[in-house]
Structures are given as C-alpha cells and as structure tokens.
Amino acid sequence: MYLEAIGSKRQKVFQKLKEFRGFYLVGGTALALQIGHRVSVDFDLFSNKKISPNFLDKVEKVFKDYKISVVINNSNQLTVKIDKIKIDFVKYLFPPILGFINYQGVNILKISEIAAMKANVLGRRPSLKDYIDLYFILKDKYIDLNGIISIAEKKYKDEFNGRLFLEQLIYLQDVREMRINFLKESVSKQQLHEFFEEEIKKIKLG
C-alpha cells in the first residue's frame, strides 16, 4: 500500500477504521492507497446498512483522543471531522461485487470496482479528481474502458449508461480546476481529454 498517499496523521486515523467492521473503504483514498498516484485527504466508508442512532457514540469512543465535530448525522450518512480529517460513513444501495482487499484489518474496495463507481458518478457531479483517478487506472492498465463499463453494468444495472459515461469522459469544459497533489506525473485537463479520446477509440460497445 502507498501510505504516503495519506500522510502520517491520516495513517493513525486509518489504523482505527478496522473498528468499523460493517464498512469498507471506497473512493479516492481507497484508490490512492493501492496505486499511489495522488494525495487523498478524506475517508469514505460505505455499508449496506442504515446508520444506527447510536453509531456516533461508537465513533466518539473509537476516536476518544481526538477532537470530533459532526457535520451530518442521519440514518443514511454520518459525516464527522476527526482533528479536521473528514470521514463519511454512508449507507450505499449497491453492494460490492468483486470483494475486498484487507489491509490492517480494513476492507478496501478493489481498483476495478472503484473505477466502476467513478464511472457511475461522472455525469452527476463531475470532479477533476474523478477524471484524474480514471486516467491513472487506465494509463497504468489496471483495467480498460470495456472492463469498467462491464462492471458498472453489473453493479448498477439500468442505473448506468455506458454511452453517456463515454460522452462525459471527454466533456471536461464544466469541470472546475482544483489543486491536485500528484505523487506521479501531473496531468492537465487537455492531456486528460486527449488521453480519453484515444482510449475510447479502442473500445467496442454493444
């Protein structure tokens, strides 16, 4: 695992996540730990169960030595800041289909399924980080576009449209610039656009 992707302070928080056994780590941090492409600062933990009314009590107990502030607390999501490090605990409707990697007692979603999740959200809330993540997944050949679409269709069924995903992949005009702390080479929006165009040329859609 690329622990430099989260830094020493977040590593200490990460080590405590094993206490939340019904949850698994997803998103940019789960990916950055596995491929080491950029720094990621938040923890996204998903579960198929509702957030119980007393779940905050457990979080406060696990992180009793930290300053905790609550951002959101309902049956679908608990968002807290642990010494300003944001952790989201989220009830997620779509269960994992490829299993996990377990590291230090924490279940981490596999790269291919993270890619499918990012493909699914691309048209809803386009973020530069999602494009960057997909770029390195594809460039370093962890999976190709056909594979991403196949997994997304299995996971999300009719909720996912492969053609719309490909259209969104090369539409970066409305994607806001943001600071990315790269651990590998830096990539511009123009480079992303050109790379994705070439990748799309390689695939076949039914």
PDB file of N, CA and C in Angstrom, residues 49-94:
ATOM      1  N   LYS A  49     -26.034  -1.112   5.324  1.00  0.00           N
ATOM      2  CA  LYS A  49     -26.969  -0.941   6.437  1.00  0.00           C
ATOM      3  C   LYS A  49     -27.151   0.534   6.784  1.00  0.00           C
ATOM      4  N   LYS A  50     -28.300   0.846   7.349  1.00  0.00           N
ATOM      5  CA  LYS A  50     -28.550   2.207   7.809  1.00  0.00           C
ATOM      6  C   LYS A  50     -27.609   2.562   8.960  1.00  0.00           C
ATOM      7  N   ILE A  51     -27.365   3.854   9.104  1.00  0.00           N
ATOM      8  CA  ILE A  51     -26.562   4.334  10.220  1.00  0.00           C
ATOM      9  C   ILE A  51     -27.451   4.346  11.465  1.00  0.00           C
ATOM     10  N   SER A  52     -27.085   3.581  12.463  1.00  0.00           N
ATOM     11  CA  SER A  52     -27.929   3.471  13.656  1.00  0.00           C
ATOM     12  C   SER A  52     -27.862   4.756  14.484  1.00  0.00           C
ATOM     13  N   PRO A  53     -28.902   5.031  15.271  1.00  0.00           N
ATOM     14  CA  PRO A  53     -28.936   6.260  16.074  1.00  0.00           C
ATOM     15  C   PRO A  53     -27.770   6.391  17.052  1.00  0.00           C
ATOM     16  N   ASN A  54     -27.240   5.247  17.509  1.00  0.00           N
ATOM     17  CA  ASN A  54     -26.144   5.305  18.484  1.00  0.00           C
ATOM     18  C   ASN A  54     -24.768   5.094  17.849  1.00  0.00           C
ATOM     19  N   PHE A  55     -24.713   5.145  16.519  1.00  0.00           N
ATOM     20  CA  PHE A  55     -23.429   4.907  15.852  1.00  0.00           C
ATOM     21  C   PHE A  55     -22.420   6.005  16.185  1.00  0.00           C
ATOM     22  N   LEU A  56     -22.896   7.227  16.322  1.00  0.00           N
ATOM     23  CA  LEU A  56     -21.991   8.325  16.682  1.00  0.00           C
ATOM     24  C   LEU A  56     -21.286   8.039  18.004  1.00  0.00           C
ATOM     25  N   ASP A  57     -21.980   7.384  18.923  1.00  0.00           N
ATOM     26  CA  ASP A  57     -21.363   7.040  20.212  1.00  0.00           C
ATOM     27  C   ASP A  57     -20.138   6.152  20.004  1.00  0.00           C
ATOM     28  N   LYS A  58     -20.272   5.208  19.070  1.00  0.00           N
ATOM     29  CA  LYS A  58     -19.132   4.327  18.790  1.00  0.00           C
ATOM     30  C   LYS A  58     -17.980   5.108  18.180  1.00  0.00           C
ATOM     31  N   VAL A  59     -18.291   5.999  17.235  1.00  0.00           N
ATOM     32  CA  VAL A  59     -17.247   6.816  16.608  1.00  0.00           C
ATOM     33  C   VAL A  59     -16.512   7.633  17.670  1.00  0.00           C
ATOM     34  N   GLU A  60     -17.267   8.224  18.572  1.00  0.00           N
ATOM     35  CA  GLU A  60     -16.654   9.035  19.633  1.00  0.00           C
ATOM     36  C   GLU A  60     -15.791   8.182  20.558  1.00  0.00           C
ATOM     37  N   LYS A  61     -16.202   6.941  20.774  1.00  0.00           N
ATOM     38  CA  LYS A  61     -15.412   6.042  21.618  1.00  0.00           C
ATOM     39  C   LYS A  61     -14.110   5.641  20.924  1.00  0.00           C
ATOM     40  N   VAL A  62     -14.200   5.291  19.632  1.00  0.00           N
ATOM     41  CA  VAL A  62     -13.008   4.880  18.880  1.00  0.00           C
ATOM     42  C   VAL A  62     -12.003   6.024  18.787  1.00  0.00           C
ATOM     43  N   PHE A  63     -12.518   7.238  18.597  1.00  0.00           N
ATOM     44  CA  PHE A  63     -11.639   8.400  18.432  1.00  0.00           C
ATOM     45  C   PHE A  63     -11.668   9.298  19.674  1.00  0.00           C
ATOM     46  N   LYS A  64     -11.665   8.672  20.834  1.00  0.00           N
ATOM     47  CA  LYS A  64     -11.814   9.426  22.086  1.00  0.00           C
ATOM     48  C   LYS A  64     -10.654  10.389  22.348  1.00  0.00           C
ATOM     49  N   ASP A  65      -9.510  10.137  21.723  1.00  0.00           N
ATOM     50  CA  ASP A  65      -8.345  11.002  21.933  1.00  0.00           C
ATOM     51  C   ASP A  65      -8.252  12.119  20.901  1.00  0.00           C
ATOM     52  N   TYR A  66      -9.278  12.256  20.078  1.00  0.00           N
ATOM     53  CA  TYR A  66      -9.281  13.255  19.010  1.00  0.00           C
ATOM     54  C   TYR A  66     -10.402  14.269  19.231  1.00  0.00           C
ATOM     55  N   LYS A  67     -10.226  15.433  18.618  1.00  0.00           N
ATOM     56  CA  LYS A  67     -11.305  16.415  18.596  1.00  0.00           C
ATOM     57  C   LYS A  67     -12.269  16.036  17.476  1.00  0.00           C
ATOM     58  N   ILE A  68     -13.545  15.851  17.813  1.00  0.00           N
ATOM     59  CA  ILE A  68     -14.545  15.392  16.845  1.00  0.00           C
ATOM     60  C   ILE A  68     -15.611  16.462  16.647  1.00  0.00           C
ATOM     61  N   SER A  69     -15.908  16.757  15.386  1.00  0.00           N
ATOM     62  CA  SER A  69     -17.045  17.630  15.077  1.00  0.00           C
ATOM     63  C   SER A  69     -17.960  16.899  14.103  1.00  0.00           C
ATOM     64  N   VAL A  70     -19.265  17.052  14.295  1.00  0.00           N
ATOM     65  CA  VAL A  70     -20.260  16.362  13.474  1.00  0.00           C
ATOM     66  C   VAL A  70     -20.763  17.305  12.393  1.00  0.00           C
ATOM     67  N   VAL A  71     -20.731  16.843  11.144  1.00  0.00           N
ATOM     68  CA  VAL A  71     -21.192  17.638  10.002  1.00  0.00           C
ATOM     69  C   VAL A  71     -22.593  17.205   9.579  1.00  0.00           C
ATOM     70  N   ILE A  72     -22.797  15.889   9.439  1.00  0.00           N
ATOM     71  CA  ILE A  72     -24.092  15.311   9.058  1.00  0.00           C
ATOM     72  C   ILE A  72     -24.343  14.097   9.942  1.00  0.00           C
ATOM     73  N   ASN A  73     -25.579  13.935  10.392  1.00  0.00           N
ATOM     74  CA  ASN A  73     -25.914  12.752  11.183  1.00  0.00           C
ATOM     75  C   ASN A  73     -27.368  12.369  10.947  1.00  0.00           C
ATOM     76  N   ASN A  74     -27.576  11.366  10.085  1.00  0.00           N
ATOM     77  CA  ASN A  74     -28.912  10.823   9.860  1.00  0.00           C
ATOM     78  C   ASN A  74     -28.791   9.333   9.558  1.00  0.00           C
ATOM     79  N   SER A  75     -29.893   8.696   9.209  1.00  0.00           N
ATOM     80  CA  SER A  75     -29.883   7.239   9.028  1.00  0.00           C
ATOM     81  C   SER A  75     -29.147   6.790   7.771  1.00  0.00           C
ATOM     82  N   ASN A  76     -28.863   7.726   6.865  1.00  0.00           N
ATOM     83  CA  ASN A  76     -28.158   7.383   5.627  1.00  0.00           C
ATOM     84  C   ASN A  76     -26.696   7.805   5.622  1.00  0.00           C
ATOM     85  N   GLN A  77     -26.338   8.738   6.485  1.00  0.00           N
ATOM     86  CA  GLN A  77     -24.967   9.246   6.451  1.00  0.00           C
ATOM     87  C   GLN A  77     -24.576   9.880   7.781  1.00  0.00           C
ATOM     88  N   LEU A  78     -23.366   9.552   8.208  1.00  0.00           N
ATOM     89  CA  LEU A  78     -22.730  10.262   9.315  1.00  0.00           C
ATOM     90  C   LEU A  78     -21.410  10.810   8.796  1.00  0.00           C
ATOM     91  N   THR A  79     -21.269  12.110   8.826  1.00  0.00           N
ATOM     92  CA  THR A  79     -20.016  12.751   8.436  1.00  0.00           C
ATOM     93  C   THR A  79     -19.440  13.457   9.653  1.00  0.00           C
ATOM     94  N   VAL A  80     -18.200  13.103   9.968  1.00  0.00           N
ATOM     95  CA  VAL A  80     -17.519  13.728  11.098  1.00  0.00           C
ATOM     96  C   VAL A  80     -16.153  14.229  10.648  1.00  0.00           C
ATOM     97  N   LYS A  81     -15.617  15.153  11.411  1.00  0.00           N
ATOM     98  CA  LYS A  81     -14.233  15.575  11.228  1.00  0.00           C
ATOM     99  C   LYS A  81     -13.462  15.187  12.482  1.00  0.00           C
ATOM    100  N   ILE A  82     -12.420  14.402  12.262  1.00  0.00           N
ATOM    101  CA  ILE A  82     -11.561  13.930  13.336  1.00  0.00           C
ATOM    102  C   ILE A  82     -10.275  14.742  13.267  1.00  0.00           C
ATOM    103  N   ASP A  83     -10.124  15.706  14.165  1.00  0.00           N
ATOM    104  CA  ASP A  83      -8.998  16.646  14.046  1.00  0.00           C
ATOM    105  C   ASP A  83      -8.907  17.184  12.621  1.00  0.00           C
ATOM    106  N   LYS A  84     -10.047  17.588  12.076  1.00  0.00           N
ATOM    107  CA  LYS A  84     -10.188  18.197  10.745  1.00  0.00           C
ATOM    108  C   LYS A  84     -10.049  17.205   9.588  1.00  0.00           C
ATOM    109  N   ILE A  85      -9.881  15.921   9.884  1.00  0.00           N
ATOM    110  CA  ILE A  85      -9.861  14.891   8.841  1.00  0.00           C
ATOM    111  C   ILE A  85     -11.289  14.382   8.659  1.00  0.00           C
ATOM    112  N   LYS A  86     -11.820  14.531   7.450  1.00  0.00           N
ATOM    113  CA  LYS A  86     -13.228  14.188   7.220  1.00  0.00           C
ATOM    114  C   LYS A  86     -13.412  12.687   6.988  1.00  0.00           C
ATOM    115  N   ILE A  87     -14.391  12.124   7.675  1.00  0.00           N
ATOM    116  CA  ILE A  87     -14.776  10.729   7.468  1.00  0.00           C
ATOM    117  C   ILE A  87     -16.270  10.680   7.192  1.00  0.00           C
ATOM    118  N   ASP A  88     -16.640  10.046   6.083  1.00  0.00           N
ATOM    119  CA  ASP A  88     -18.043   9.822   5.742  1.00  0.00           C
ATOM    120  C   ASP A  88     -18.383   8.352   5.963  1.00  0.00           C
ATOM    121  N   PHE A  89     -19.397   8.094   6.763  1.00  0.00           N
ATOM    122  CA  PHE A  89     -19.981   6.759   6.895  1.00  0.00           C
ATOM    123  C   PHE A  89     -21.316   6.811   6.158  1.00  0.00           C
ATOM    124  N   VAL A  90     -21.462   6.002   5.111  1.00  0.00           N
ATOM    125  CA  VAL A  90     -22.609   6.144   4.212  1.00  0.00           C
ATOM    126  C   VAL A  90     -23.311   4.807   3.999  1.00  0.00           C
ATOM    127  N   LYS A  91     -24.645   4.835   4.074  1.00  0.00           N
ATOM    128  CA  LYS A  91     -25.430   3.685   3.627  1.00  0.00           C
ATOM    129  C   LYS A  91     -25.492   3.742   2.104  1.00  0.00           C
ATOM    130  N   TYR A  92     -25.050   2.649   1.435  1.00  0.00           N
ATOM    131  CA  TYR A  92     -24.956   2.635  -0.028  1.00  0.00           C
ATOM    132  C   TYR A  92     -25.814   1.503  -0.573  1.00  0.00           C
ATOM    133  N   LEU A  93     -26.642   1.840  -1.548  1.00  0.00           N
ATOM    134  CA  LEU A  93     -27.643   0.888  -2.037  1.00  0.00           C
ATOM    135  C   LEU A  93     -27.066  -0.260  -2.854  1.00  0.00           C
ATOM    136  N   PHE A  94     -25.882  -0.052  -3.445  1.00  0.00           N
ATOM    137  CA  PHE A  94     -25.337  -1.030  -4.387  1.00  0.00           C
ATOM    138  C   PHE A  94     -24.187  -1.796  -3.739  1.00  0.00           C
TER     139      PHE A  94
END
